[in-house]
Structure formats: structure tokens, C-alpha cells
Amino acid sequence: MGPVHHDLAGGPAFEPMIQIDMEIKAFVSAWRHCDYVSTYMARMISQNRSDSVRHSSLFSSAFNELLEVAFRTRHADGELACRVSRHGATDRIELIFPCVPEERRFYEEAVSQVAGIEARERYLNSVSGDLAPSREIVLLELAVDYNATLRVEDADGDAIKLVVDLPLEGLRN
């Protein structure tokens, strides 16, 4: 996955904590891999939080949703890279996975919609409907329920990098 990239505009430095890389074919071979990876990483990074059980549960749930988005990729070759870094109360997930150009455009548009002022209303309307959750709804959920900030960054080759900052330590229910 390479070195950690930080905000060049003077943003906070995130310290790397853990990283898991695996072939995308292995990852998408079983839905349960989403749960396995999210649970393992949540346990690893939560042990020094003020309420480690709560933090692990919240992180695992949010990260599992993000992994399920990557699970739906239509690109059969490449690597899935998951890195978690931390700065203060915020955990940063960097998820790189292969995707086709149409998926990249979808993610760029979806992430731009998540940042909009009407995101909460769109999210509430979507969860009150009868439709199964879409990838866009999952991203809205992260922004609304977990107060996450999301962005898409460049990745090498036919891949996309989703960056999600989760301020879970200060999150109140």
C-alpha cells in the first residue's frame, strides 16, 4: 500500500496502527471475510481506548459496512489493502481495492453527495423505504450515524482509495 499520505495543507499526522492486504479474489470468495477482517482490526486498535468494548463494536460495525462496499467490486484482479491510522480521537481507514471506471465515477459522485447538507434527509428517507441498502446508502450511514468524513483519493492502476475518518472516541449515542 505504500507510505501513509497526510494532508499537505497542514492537517494532522495520522500514525499507522495496522494494515491487512489480501488478493481481491480471496476476499470476495466469501461474504464472511468482511466480518472477519473488521472484527480483527477493531479488536487490535481498540484496546487502548477509554471504553475498548464500545469502541471495538462501533469500529467493527462501521468498517464492516465499508468492506461490504468493497466486496461488491466488479473487478476480479488486484489487491485489497486496508490500513488504519490514528490521530487523537479519530481513526482513519484507508481502503484500496480494484474497480472498473464506472465504479470509480459512482464512488466519486456518492462521496460528493455524502458531504452535502441534505445527506441526513436522504439517509433518513432511504432507511424508511423498502429497498435493500445500496453502496451509496452505506456511505451516507457512515457520515450520518458515525459522523465520518469520506473522500476518494487516487490509487495506482485500476484501483480506488476510499479514506474514511471516524471520530468514534468522542461519538455519543
Coordinates of N, CA, C and O in Angstrom, one line a residue:
M1 N 0.8 -1.2 0.0 CA 0.0 0.0 0.0 C 0.9 1.2 0.0 O 0.4 2.3 -0.4
G2 N 2.1 1.2 0.4 CA 3.0 2.3 0.4 C 2.9 3.2 1.6 O 2.2 2.8 2.6
P3 N 3.6 4.3 1.6 CA 3.6 5.2 2.8 C 2.3 5.8 3.1 O 1.5 6.0 2.2
V4 N 2.1 6.3 4.3 CA 0.9 7.0 4.7 C 1.0 8.4 4.1 O 2.0 9.1 4.2
H5 N -0.1 8.8 3.5 CA -0.2 10.2 2.9 C -1.1 11.0 3.8 O -2.1 10.6 4.2
H6 N -0.5 12.2 4.2 CA -1.2 13.1 5.1 C -1.6 14.3 4.3 O -1.1 14.6 3.3
D7 N -2.5 15.1 4.9 CA -3.0 16.3 4.4 C -1.8 17.3 4.2 O -1.2 17.6 5.2
L8 N -1.5 17.7 3.0 CA -0.4 18.5 2.8 C -0.7 20.0 3.2 O 0.2 20.8 3.3
A9 N -1.9 20.3 3.5 CA -2.3 21.6 3.9 C -2.2 21.8 5.4 O -2.8 22.7 5.9
G10 N -1.3 21.1 6.0 CA -1.1 21.2 7.4 C -2.0 20.5 8.3 O -2.1 20.8 9.5
G11 N -2.7 19.5 7.8 CA -3.6 18.7 8.6 C -2.9 17.8 9.6 O -1.6 17.7 9.5
P12 N -3.6 17.2 10.4 CA -2.9 16.3 11.5 C -2.2 15.1 10.9 O -2.7 14.6 9.9
A13 N -1.2 14.7 11.5 CA -0.5 13.5 11.1 C -1.1 12.3 11.8 O -1.3 12.2 13.0
F14 N -1.5 11.3 11.0 CA -2.1 10.1 11.5 C -1.0 9.1 11.6 O -0.3 8.9 10.6
E15 N -1.0 8.4 12.7 CA 0.0 7.4 13.0 C -0.5 6.0 12.5 O -1.6 5.6 13.0
P16 N 0.2 5.3 11.7 CA -0.3 4.0 11.3 C -0.4 3.0 12.5 O 0.5 3.0 13.3
M17 N -1.4 2.2 12.5 CA -1.6 1.2 13.5 C -1.6 -0.2 13.0 O -1.0 -1.1 13.6
I18 N -2.3 -0.5 12.0 CA -2.4 -1.9 11.5 C -2.8 -1.8 10.0 O -3.4 -0.9 9.5
Q19 N -2.3 -2.9 9.3 CA -2.6 -3.0 7.8 C -2.8 -4.4 7.5 O -2.0 -5.3 7.9
I20 N -3.8 -4.7 6.7 CA -4.0 -6.0 6.1 C -4.2 -5.9 4.6 O -4.9 -5.1 4.1
D21 N -3.4 -6.7 3.9 CA -3.5 -6.8 2.4 C -3.9 -8.2 2.0 O -3.4 -9.2 2.7
M22 N -4.8 -8.3 1.0 CA -5.1 -9.7 0.5 C -5.6 -9.6 -0.9 O -6.0 -8.5 -1.4
E23 N -5.4 -10.6 -1.6 CA -5.9 -10.7 -3.0 C -7.4 -10.5 -3.0 O -8.1 -11.1 -2.2
I24 N -7.9 -9.7 -3.9 CA -9.4 -9.4 -4.0 C -10.1 -10.7 -4.3 O -11.2 -10.9 -3.8
K25 N -9.6 -11.6 -5.1 CA -10.3 -12.9 -5.3 C -10.5 -13.6 -4.0 O -11.6 -14.2 -3.9
A26 N -9.5 -13.7 -3.2 CA -9.7 -14.4 -1.9 C -10.7 -13.6 -1.0 O -11.6 -14.3 -0.4
F27 N -10.7 -12.3 -1.0 CA -11.6 -11.5 -0.2 C -13.0 -11.7 -0.6 O -13.9 -12.0 0.2
V28 N -13.3 -11.7 -1.9 CA -14.7 -11.8 -2.4 C -15.2 -13.2 -2.5 O -16.3 -13.4 -2.9
S29 N -14.3 -14.2 -2.2 CA -14.8 -15.6 -2.2 C -15.8 -15.9 -1.2 O -16.5 -16.9 -1.3
A30 N -15.9 -15.1 -0.1 CA -16.8 -15.4 1.0 C -17.2 -14.1 1.7 O -16.3 -13.3 2.1
W31 N -18.5 -13.9 1.8 CA -19.1 -12.7 2.4 C -18.5 -12.5 3.9 O -18.3 -11.4 4.3
R32 N -18.3 -13.6 4.6 CA -17.9 -13.6 6.0 C -16.5 -12.9 6.2 O -16.2 -12.5 7.3
H33 N -15.7 -12.8 5.1 CA -14.4 -12.1 5.2 C -14.6 -10.7 5.7 O -13.7 -10.2 6.3
C34 N -15.7 -10.0 5.3 CA -15.9 -8.7 5.7 C -16.0 -8.6 7.3 O -15.4 -7.8 7.9
D35 N -16.7 -9.6 7.9 CA -16.8 -9.6 9.3 C -15.5 -10.0 10.0 O -15.1 -9.4 11.0
Y36 N -14.8 -11.0 9.4 CA -13.5 -11.4 10.0 C -12.5 -10.3 10.0 O -11.9 -10.1 11.1
V37 N -12.4 -9.6 8.9 CA -11.4 -8.5 8.8 C -11.8 -7.4 9.8 O -10.9 -6.8 10.5
S38 N -13.0 -7.0 9.7 CA -13.5 -5.8 10.5 C -13.4 -6.1 12.0 O -12.9 -5.3 12.8
T39 N -13.7 -7.3 12.4 CA -13.7 -7.7 13.8 C -12.2 -7.8 14.3 O -11.9 -7.2 15.4
Y40 N -11.4 -8.4 13.5 CA -9.9 -8.5 13.9 C -9.3 -7.1 14.1 O -8.7 -6.8 15.1
M41 N -9.5 -6.3 13.1 CA -8.9 -4.9 13.1 C -9.5 -4.1 14.3 O -8.7 -3.4 14.9
A42 N -10.8 -4.2 14.5 CA -11.4 -3.5 15.6 C -10.8 -3.9 16.9 O -10.5 -3.0 17.8
R43 N -10.6 -5.1 17.1 CA -10.0 -5.6 18.4 C -8.6 -5.1 18.6 O -8.2 -4.8 19.7
M44 N -7.8 -5.1 17.5 CA -6.4 -4.7 17.5 C -6.3 -3.2 17.9 O -5.4 -2.9 18.7
I45 N -7.2 -2.4 17.3 CA -7.0 -0.9 17.6 C -7.7 -0.4 18.7 O -7.5 0.8 19.1
S46 N -8.6 -1.1 19.4 CA -9.5 -0.6 20.4 C -9.0 -0.8 21.8 O -9.6 -0.2 22.7
Q47 N -8.0 -1.6 22.0 CA -7.6 -2.0 23.3 C -7.1 -0.8 24.2 O -7.2 -0.9 25.4
N48 N -6.7 0.3 23.6 CA -6.2 1.4 24.4 C -7.2 2.6 24.5 O -6.9 3.7 24.8
R49 N -8.5 2.4 24.1 CA -9.5 3.4 24.1 C -10.2 3.4 25.5 O -10.1 2.4 26.2
S50 N -10.8 4.5 25.8 CA -11.4 4.7 27.2 C -12.5 3.6 27.4 O -12.6 3.1 28.6
D51 N -13.2 3.2 26.4 CA -14.2 2.1 26.5 C -13.9 1.2 25.3 O -14.5 1.3 24.3
S52 N -13.0 0.3 25.5 CA -12.5 -0.5 24.4 C -13.6 -1.4 23.8 O -13.6 -1.6 22.6
V53 N -14.5 -1.9 24.6 CA -15.6 -2.8 24.1 C -16.5 -1.9 23.2 O -16.8 -2.4 22.1
R54 N -16.9 -0.8 23.6 CA -17.8 0.1 22.8 C -17.1 0.5 21.6 O -17.6 0.5 20.5
H55 N -15.8 0.9 21.7 CA -15.1 1.4 20.5 C -14.9 0.3 19.5 O -15.1 0.5 18.3
S56 N -14.6 -0.9 20.0 CA -14.4 -2.1 19.1 C -15.7 -2.4 18.4 O -15.7 -2.6 17.2
S57 N -16.8 -2.3 19.1 CA -18.1 -2.6 18.5 C -18.5 -1.6 17.4 O -18.9 -1.9 16.3
L58 N -18.3 -0.3 17.7 CA -18.6 0.8 16.8 C -17.7 0.7 15.5 O -18.1 0.8 14.4
F59 N -16.4 0.5 15.8 CA -15.4 0.5 14.7 C -15.7 -0.7 13.8 O -15.7 -0.6 12.6
S60 N -15.9 -1.9 14.4 CA -16.2 -3.1 13.6 C -17.4 -2.9 12.8 O -17.4 -3.3 11.6
S61 N -18.5 -2.4 13.3 CA -19.7 -2.1 12.6 C -19.5 -1.2 11.4 O -19.9 -1.5 10.2
A62 N -18.8 -0.1 11.6 CA -18.6 0.9 10.5 C -17.6 0.3 9.5 O -17.9 0.4 8.3
F63 N -16.6 -0.4 9.9 CA -15.6 -0.9 9.0 C -16.2 -2.1 8.2 O -15.9 -2.2 7.0
N64 N -17.0 -2.9 8.8 CA -17.7 -4.0 8.1 C -18.6 -3.4 7.0 O -18.6 -3.9 5.9
E65 N -19.3 -2.3 7.2 CA -20.1 -1.7 6.2 C -19.2 -1.3 5.0 O -19.6 -1.5 3.8
L66 N -18.1 -0.7 5.3 CA -17.2 -0.2 4.3 C -16.6 -1.4 3.5 O -16.5 -1.3 2.3
L67 N -16.2 -2.5 4.2 CA -15.7 -3.7 3.5 C -16.8 -4.3 2.6 O -16.5 -4.8 1.5
E68 N -18.0 -4.2 3.0 CA -19.1 -4.8 2.2 C -19.3 -4.0 0.9 O -19.6 -4.5 -0.1
V69 N -19.0 -2.7 0.9 CA -19.0 -1.9 -0.3 C -17.9 -2.4 -1.2 O -18.1 -2.6 -2.4
A70 N -16.7 -2.6 -0.7 CA -15.6 -3.1 -1.5 C -15.9 -4.5 -2.0 O -15.4 -4.9 -3.1
F71 N -16.6 -5.3 -1.2 CA -16.9 -6.7 -1.6 C -17.7 -6.8 -2.9 O -17.6 -7.7 -3.6
R72 N -18.4 -5.7 -3.2 CA -19.3 -5.7 -4.4 C -18.6 -5.2 -5.6 O -19.2 -5.0 -6.7
T73 N -17.2 -5.1 -5.6 CA -16.5 -4.7 -6.8 C -16.7 -5.7 -7.9 O -16.9 -6.9 -7.7
R74 N -16.7 -5.1 -9.1 CA -16.8 -6.0 -10.3 C -15.5 -6.3 -10.9 O -15.4 -6.8 -12.0
H75 N -14.4 -5.8 -10.3 CA -13.1 -6.1 -10.9 C -12.5 -7.3 -10.2 O -12.4 -7.4 -9.0
A76 N -12.1 -8.3 -11.0 CA -11.7 -9.6 -10.4 C -10.3 -9.7 -10.1 O -9.9 -10.7 -9.4
D77 N -9.4 -8.8 -10.5 CA -8.0 -8.9 -10.2 C -7.5 -7.8 -9.4 O -8.0 -6.7 -9.4
G78 N -6.4 -8.0 -8.6 CA -5.8 -7.0 -7.8 C -5.8 -7.3 -6.4 O -6.1 -8.4 -5.9
E79 N -5.5 -6.3 -5.6 CA -5.3 -6.5 -4.1 C -6.2 -5.5 -3.4 O -6.5 -4.4 -3.8
L80 N -6.7 -6.0 -2.2 CA -7.4 -5.2 -1.3 C -6.4 -4.9 -0.2 O -5.8 -5.7 0.4
A81 N -6.3 -3.6 0.1 CA -5.4 -3.1 1.1 C -6.2 -2.3 2.1 O -7.0 -1.4 1.8
C82 N -6.1 -2.7 3.4 CA -6.8 -2.0 4.5 C -5.8 -1.5 5.5 O -5.1 -2.3 6.1
R83 N -5.8 -0.2 5.7 CA -4.9 0.4 6.7 C -5.7 1.2 7.7 O -6.6 2.0 7.3
V84 N -5.4 1.2 9.0 CA -6.0 2.0 10.0 C -4.9 2.8 10.6 O -3.8 2.3 11.0
S85 N -5.1 4.1 10.7 CA -4.2 5.1 11.3 C -5.0 5.9 12.4 O -6.2 5.9 12.3
R86 N -4.3 6.5 13.3 CA -5.0 7.3 14.3 C -4.3 8.6 14.5 O -3.1 8.8 14.5
H87 N -5.2 9.6 14.8 CA -4.8 10.9 15.3 C -5.8 11.3 16.4 O -7.0 11.6 16.1
G88 N -5.4 11.3 17.7 CA -6.3 11.7 18.8 C -7.5 10.8 18.8 O -7.4 9.5 18.9
A89 N -8.7 11.4 18.8 CA -9.9 10.6 18.9 C -10.4 10.0 17.5 O -11.4 9.4 17.5
T90 N -9.7 10.3 16.5 CA -10.1 9.9 15.1 C -9.3 8.7 14.6 O -8.1 8.8 14.6
D91 N -10.0 7.7 14.1 CA -9.4 6.6 13.4 C -9.6 6.8 11.9 O -10.7 7.1 11.5
R92 N -8.6 6.6 11.1 CA -8.7 6.8 9.7 C -8.5 5.4 9.0 O -7.6 4.7 9.3
I93 N -9.5 5.1 8.2 CA -9.5 3.8 7.4 C -9.1 4.2 6.0 O -9.8 5.1 5.4
E94 N -8.1 3.6 5.5 CA -7.8 3.7 4.1 C -8.0 2.4 3.4 O -7.4 1.4 3.8
L95 N -8.9 2.3 2.5 CA -9.3 1.1 1.8 C -9.0 1.2 0.3 O -9.6 2.1 -0.3
I96 N -8.1 0.4 -0.2 CA -7.8 0.4 -1.6 C -8.3 -0.9 -2.2 O -8.0 -2.0 -1.6
F97 N -9.0 -0.8 -3.3 CA -9.5 -2.0 -3.9 C -9.7 -1.8 -5.4 O -9.9 -0.6 -5.8
P98 N -9.6 -2.8 -6.2 CA -9.7 -2.7 -7.6 C -11.2 -2.3 -8.0 O -12.1 -2.8 -7.3
C99 N -11.3 -1.5 -9.0 CA -12.7 -1.2 -9.5 C -12.6 -0.8 -11.0 O -11.5 -0.4 -11.4
V100 N -13.7 -0.9 -11.6 CA -13.8 -0.5 -13.0 C -14.1 1.0 -13.1 O -14.6 1.5 -12.1
P101 N -13.8 1.6 -14.2 CA -14.0 3.1 -14.3 C -15.5 3.6 -13.9 O -15.6 4.6 -13.2
E102 N -16.5 2.8 -14.2 CA -17.9 3.2 -13.9 C -18.0 3.2 -12.3 O -18.7 4.0 -11.8
E103 N -17.4 2.2 -11.7 CA -17.5 2.2 -10.2 C -16.8 3.4 -9.6 O -17.2 4.0 -8.6
R104 N -15.6 3.8 -10.2 CA -14.9 4.9 -9.7 C -15.7 6.2 -9.8 O -15.8 7.0 -8.8
R105 N -16.4 6.4 -10.9 CA -17.3 7.5 -11.0 C -18.4 7.5 -10.0 O -18.8 8.5 -9.5
F106 N -19.0 6.3 -9.8 CA -20.0 6.1 -8.8 C -19.5 6.6 -7.4 O -20.2 7.3 -6.7
Y107 N -18.4 6.1 -7.0 CA -17.8 6.4 -5.7 C -17.5 7.9 -5.6 O -17.8 8.5 -4.5
E108 N -17.0 8.5 -6.6 CA -16.7 9.9 -6.6 C -18.0 10.7 -6.4 O -18.0 11.7 -5.6
E109 N -19.0 10.4 -7.1 CA -20.3 11.0 -7.0 C -20.9 10.8 -5.6 O -21.5 11.7 -5.0
A110 N -20.9 9.5 -5.2 CA -21.5 9.2 -3.9 C -20.9 9.9 -2.8 O -21.5 10.5 -1.9
V111 N -19.5 10.0 -2.8 CA -18.8 10.7 -1.7 C -19.1 12.2 -1.7 O -19.3 12.8 -0.7
S112 N -19.3 12.8 -2.9 CA -19.6 14.2 -3.0 C -21.0 14.4 -2.5 O -21.3 15.5 -1.8
Q113 N -21.9 13.5 -2.6 CA -23.3 13.6 -2.1 C -23.3 13.5 -0.6 O -24.1 14.1 0.1
V114 N -22.4 12.7 0.0 CA -22.4 12.4 1.4 C -22.0 13.7 2.1 O -22.5 14.0 3.2
A115 N -21.2 14.6 1.5 CA -20.8 15.8 2.1 C -21.8 16.9 2.0 O -21.7 17.9 2.7
G116 N -22.9 16.7 1.3 CA -23.9 17.7 1.1 C -24.8 17.9 2.3 O -24.9 17.0 3.2
I117 N -25.4 19.1 2.4 CA -26.2 19.4 3.6 C -27.4 18.6 3.7 O -28.0 18.4 4.8
E118 N -27.9 18.0 2.6 CA -29.1 17.2 2.6 C -28.8 15.7 2.8 O -29.7 14.9 2.7
A119 N -27.6 15.4 3.2 CA -27.2 14.0 3.3 C -28.1 13.3 4.4 O -28.6 12.2 4.2
R120 N -28.3 14.0 5.5 CA -29.1 13.4 6.6 C -30.5 13.1 6.1 O -31.1 12.0 6.4
E121 N -31.1 14.0 5.4 CA -32.5 13.8 5.0 C -32.6 12.7 4.0 O -33.5 11.8 4.0
R122 N -31.6 12.6 3.0 CA -31.6 11.5 2.1 C -31.4 10.2 2.8 O -32.0 9.2 2.4
Y123 N -30.5 10.1 3.8 CA -30.3 8.9 4.5 C -31.6 8.5 5.2 O -31.9 7.3 5.2
L124 N -32.2 9.4 5.9 CA -33.4 9.0 6.7 C -34.5 8.5 5.7 O -35.3 7.6 6.0
N125 N -34.7 9.2 4.6 CA -35.6 8.7 3.6 C -35.3 7.3 3.0 O -36.2 6.5 2.8
S126 N -34.0 7.1 2.9 CA -33.6 5.8 2.3 C -33.9 4.6 3.3 O -34.3 3.5 2.9
V127 N -33.6 4.9 4.6 CA -33.8 3.8 5.6 C -35.3 3.5 5.9 O -35.6 2.5 6.4
S128 N -36.1 4.5 5.6 CA -37.5 4.3 5.8 C -38.2 3.6 4.6 O -39.4 3.2 4.7
G129 N -37.5 3.4 3.6 CA -38.0 2.7 2.4 C -37.9 1.2 2.5 O -37.4 0.7 3.4
D130 N -38.4 0.5 1.4 CA -38.4 -0.9 1.4 C -37.2 -1.5 0.6 O -37.1 -2.7 0.5
L131 N -36.4 -0.7 0.1 CA -35.2 -1.1 -0.7 C -34.1 -1.6 0.2 O -33.9 -1.1 1.3
A132 N -33.3 -2.6 -0.4 CA -32.1 -3.0 0.3 C -31.1 -1.9 0.3 O -31.1 -1.1 -0.6
P133 N -30.2 -1.9 1.3 CA -29.2 -0.8 1.3 C -28.3 -0.9 0.1 O -27.8 -1.9 -0.2
S134 N -28.1 0.3 -0.5 CA -27.2 0.4 -1.6 C -25.8 0.8 -1.1 O -25.7 1.2 0.1
R135 N -24.8 0.8 -2.0 CA -23.5 1.3 -1.6 C -23.5 2.8 -1.2 O -22.9 3.2 -0.3
E136 N -24.4 3.6 -1.9 CA -24.5 5.0 -1.5 C -25.1 5.1 -0.1 O -24.6 6.0 0.6
I137 N -26.1 4.3 0.2 CA -26.7 4.4 1.5 C -25.7 4.1 2.6 O -25.7 4.7 3.7
V138 N -24.9 3.1 2.3 CA -23.9 2.7 3.3 C -22.9 3.9 3.6 O -22.6 4.1 4.7
L139 N -22.5 4.6 2.5 CA -21.6 5.7 2.7 C -22.4 6.8 3.5 O -21.8 7.5 4.3
L140 N -23.6 7.0 3.2 CA -24.4 8.0 3.9 C -24.5 7.6 5.4 O -24.4 8.5 6.3
E141 N -24.7 6.4 5.6 CA -24.8 5.9 7.0 C -23.5 6.2 7.8 O -23.6 6.7 8.9
L142 N -22.4 6.0 7.2 CA -21.1 6.3 7.8 C -21.1 7.8 8.2 O -20.6 8.1 9.3
A143 N -21.5 8.6 7.3 CA -21.4 10.1 7.5 C -22.4 10.5 8.6 O -22.1 11.3 9.4
V144 N -23.6 10.0 8.5 CA -24.7 10.4 9.4 C -24.6 9.8 10.8 O -24.6 10.5 11.8
D145 N -24.5 8.5 10.8 CA -24.5 7.8 12.1 C -23.2 7.8 12.9 O -23.2 7.7 14.1
Y146 N -22.1 7.8 12.1 CA -20.8 7.8 12.7 C -20.0 9.1 12.6 O -18.9 9.1 13.0
N147 N -20.6 10.1 12.1 CA -20.0 11.4 11.9 C -18.7 11.3 11.2 O -17.7 12.0 11.4
A148 N -18.7 10.4 10.2 CA -17.4 10.2 9.4 C -17.3 11.2 8.3 O -18.3 11.7 7.8
T149 N -16.1 11.5 8.0 CA -15.8 12.2 6.8 C -15.2 11.3 5.8 O -14.4 10.4 6.1
L150 N -15.6 11.4 4.5 CA -15.2 10.5 3.5 C -14.6 11.2 2.3 O -15.0 12.4 2.0
R151 N -13.6 10.6 1.7 CA -13.1 11.1 0.4 C -12.5 10.0 -0.4 O -12.2 8.9 0.1
V152 N -12.4 10.3 -1.7 CA -11.8 9.4 -2.7 C -10.5 10.0 -3.1 O -10.4 11.2 -3.3
E153 N -9.4 9.1 -3.0 CA -8.1 9.6 -3.5 C -7.6 8.7 -4.6 O -8.1 7.6 -4.8
D154 N -6.6 9.2 -5.3 CA -6.0 8.4 -6.4 C -5.3 7.2 -5.8 O -4.7 7.2 -4.8
A155 N -5.4 6.1 -6.6 CA -4.7 4.8 -6.3 C -4.1 4.4 -7.6 O -4.5 4.7 -8.7
D156 N -3.1 3.5 -7.5 CA -2.4 3.0 -8.7 C -3.3 2.1 -9.5 O -4.1 1.4 -8.9
G157 N -3.1 2.1 -10.8 CA -3.8 1.2 -11.7 C -5.3 1.3 -11.6 O -5.8 2.4 -11.5
D158 N -6.0 0.2 -11.8 CA -7.4 0.1 -11.8 C -8.0 -0.1 -10.4 O -8.7 -1.0 -10.0
A159 N -7.6 0.9 -9.5 CA -8.0 0.8 -8.1 C -8.5 2.1 -7.6 O -8.3 3.2 -8.3
I160 N -9.2 2.1 -6.5 CA -9.7 3.3 -5.9 C -9.3 3.3 -4.4 O -9.2 2.2 -3.8
K161 N -9.2 4.4 -3.9 CA -8.8 4.5 -2.4 C -9.9 5.4 -1.7 O -10.1 6.5 -2.0
L162 N -10.6 4.7 -0.8 CA -11.6 5.4 0.0 C -10.9 5.7 1.3 O -10.4 4.8 1.9
V163 N -11.0 6.9 1.8 CA -10.5 7.3 3.0 C -11.6 7.8 3.9 O -12.4 8.6 3.5
V164 N -11.7 7.2 5.1 CA -12.8 7.4 6.0 C -12.3 7.8 7.4 O -11.5 7.0 7.9
D165 N -12.6 9.0 7.9 CA -12.1 9.4 9.2 C -13.3 9.2 10.1 O -14.4 9.8 9.9
L166 N -13.1 8.4 11.2 CA -14.1 8.1 12.2 C -13.8 8.6 13.5 O -12.9 8.1 14.2
P167 N -14.5 9.6 14.0 CA -14.2 10.2 15.3 C -15.0 9.4 16.4 O -15.8 10.0 17.1
L168 N -14.7 8.2 16.5 CA -15.5 7.3 17.4 C -15.3 7.6 18.9 O -16.2 7.4 19.7
E169 N -14.1 7.9 19.3 CA -13.9 8.1 20.7 C -14.7 9.2 21.3 O -15.2 9.1 22.5
G170 N -15.1 10.2 20.6 CA -15.9 11.3 21.1 C -17.4 11.1 20.7 O -18.2 12.0 21.0
L171 N -17.7 10.1 19.9 CA -19.1 9.9 19.4 C -20.0 9.5 20.6 O -19.7 8.7 21.4
R172 N -21.2 10.2 20.6 CA -22.2 9.9 21.7 C -23.4 9.4 21.0 O -23.8 9.9 20.0
N173 N -24.0 8.4 21.6 CA -25.3 7.9 21.1 C -26.5 8.7 21.4 O -26.6 9.5 22.3

